[in-house]
Amino acid sequence: MPPPPRPPRVFRANDILTGRVVLDGYPFRYLVIGPATSASSLVGAAFNRAAGENSMLDEVLTAVEFLETRGWELVSMDQGFVACVRRVRPAAHPR
């Protein structure tokens, strides 16, 4: 029997922010967060590059800030608005 598939390491910021992805039980220490690549964000970036970039950066950083409240920290961020984060402590569970 083959081993179960490994969980992904790359996630979209909007999936984290909307709750479609919950990383509290994530088995690995490192993961990558990227912006959503919807048609509307690509069109907006084409007509107003600064606004499109600001929107994508805001989305990724907001997801990072949310994950920081759950025991993760930002390791690095590249110019393409992709963040690498690592778990530094187990998530605090609400009572």
GROMACS .gro file of C-alpha atoms in nm:
model
   95
    1MET     CA    1   0.000   0.000   0.000
    2PRO     CA    2   0.148   0.342  -0.095
    3PRO     CA    3   0.200   0.602   0.178
    4PRO     CA    4  -0.061   0.879   0.209
    5PRO     CA    5   0.006   1.191   0.002
    6ARG     CA    6   0.207   1.464   0.168
    7PRO     CA    7   0.022   1.785   0.257
    8PRO     CA    8   0.100   2.087   0.040
    9ARG     CA    9   0.351   2.349   0.149
   10VAL     CA   10   0.217   2.634  -0.065
   11PHE     CA   11  -0.106   2.811   0.029
   12ARG     CA   12  -0.299   3.110  -0.104
   13ALA     CA   13  -0.342   3.397   0.140
   14ASN     CA   14  -0.715   3.430   0.072
   15ASP     CA   15  -0.766   3.060   0.158
   16ILE     CA   16  -0.610   3.124   0.500
   17LEU     CA   17  -0.805   3.447   0.556
   18THR     CA   18  -1.142   3.296   0.461
   19GLY     CA   19  -1.090   2.984   0.673
   20ARG     CA   20  -1.082   2.742   0.378
   21VAL     CA   21  -0.736   2.641   0.505
   22VAL     CA   22  -0.674   2.592   0.878
   23LEU     CA   23  -0.311   2.530   0.967
   24ASP     CA   24  -0.340   2.457   1.340
   25GLY     CA   25  -0.269   2.085   1.289
   26TYR     CA   26  -0.027   2.131   1.000
   27PRO     CA   27   0.247   1.864   1.029
   28PHE     CA   28   0.542   2.061   0.889
   29ARG     CA   29   0.735   2.355   1.035
   30TYR     CA   30   0.772   2.564   0.715
   31LEU     CA   31   0.521   2.676   0.455
   32VAL     CA   32   0.483   2.935   0.182
   33ILE     CA   33   0.201   3.186   0.134
   34GLY     CA   34   0.127   3.350  -0.199
   35PRO     CA   35  -0.136   3.595  -0.321
   36ALA     CA   36  -0.453   3.485  -0.492
   37THR     CA   37  -0.422   3.491  -0.868
   38SER     CA   38  -0.777   3.564  -0.969
   39ALA     CA   39  -0.868   3.711  -1.307
   40SER     CA   40  -0.990   4.031  -1.140
   41SER     CA   41  -0.660   4.082  -0.956
   42LEU     CA   42  -0.464   4.028  -1.278
   43VAL     CA   43  -0.683   4.273  -1.471
   44GLY     CA   44  -0.660   4.528  -1.191
   45ALA     CA   45  -0.282   4.494  -1.181
   46ALA     CA   46  -0.261   4.543  -1.557
   47PHE     CA   47  -0.450   4.873  -1.546
   48ASN     CA   48  -0.315   5.002  -1.217
   49ARG     CA   49   0.003   4.818  -1.129
   50ALA     CA   50   0.067   4.995  -0.797
   51ALA     CA   51  -0.286   4.929  -0.671
   52GLY     CA   52  -0.269   4.564  -0.779
   53GLU     CA   53   0.067   4.513  -0.610
   54ASN     CA   54  -0.050   4.686  -0.292
   55SER     CA   55  -0.360   4.467  -0.282
   56MET     CA   56  -0.160   4.144  -0.327
   57LEU     CA   57   0.100   4.251  -0.069
   58ASP     CA   58  -0.171   4.348   0.179
   59GLU     CA   59  -0.343   4.013   0.135
   60VAL     CA   60  -0.024   3.814   0.195
   61LEU     CA   61   0.086   4.024   0.493
   62THR     CA   62  -0.261   4.004   0.649
   63ALA     CA   63  -0.245   3.624   0.624
   64VAL     CA   64   0.104   3.630   0.781
   65GLU     CA   65  -0.019   3.854   1.063
   66PHE     CA   66  -0.311   3.617   1.124
   67LEU     CA   67  -0.077   3.317   1.135
   68GLU     CA   68   0.149   3.502   1.380
   69THR     CA   69  -0.141   3.492   1.627
   70ARG     CA   70  -0.148   3.114   1.576
   71GLY     CA   71   0.222   3.045   1.654
   72TRP     CA   72   0.388   3.115   1.318
   73GLU     CA   73   0.648   3.378   1.225
   74LEU     CA   74   0.764   3.538   0.901
   75VAL     CA   75   1.101   3.403   0.785
   76SER     CA   76   1.134   3.587   0.453
   77MET     CA   77   0.941   3.768   0.185
   78ASP     CA   78   1.042   3.788  -0.179
   79GLN     CA   79   0.968   4.063  -0.431
   80GLY     CA   80   0.695   3.850  -0.585
   81PHE     CA   81   0.489   3.884  -0.265
   82VAL     CA   82   0.553   3.530  -0.151
   83ALA     CA   83   0.607   3.480   0.223
   84CYS     CA   84   0.788   3.193   0.390
   85VAL     CA   85   0.671   3.130   0.747
   86ARG     CA   86   0.766   2.881   1.017
   87ARG     CA   87   0.590   2.752   1.322
   88VAL     CA   88   0.768   2.870   1.637
   89ARG     CA   89   0.522   2.747   1.899
   90PRO     CA   90   0.206   2.541   1.911
   91ALA     CA   91  -0.111   2.740   1.851
   92ALA     CA   92  -0.287   2.867   2.161
   93HIS     CA   93  -0.625   2.698   2.186
   94PRO     CA   94  -0.916   2.916   2.297
   95ARG     CA   95  -1.091   2.796   2.609
   0.00000   0.00000   0.00000
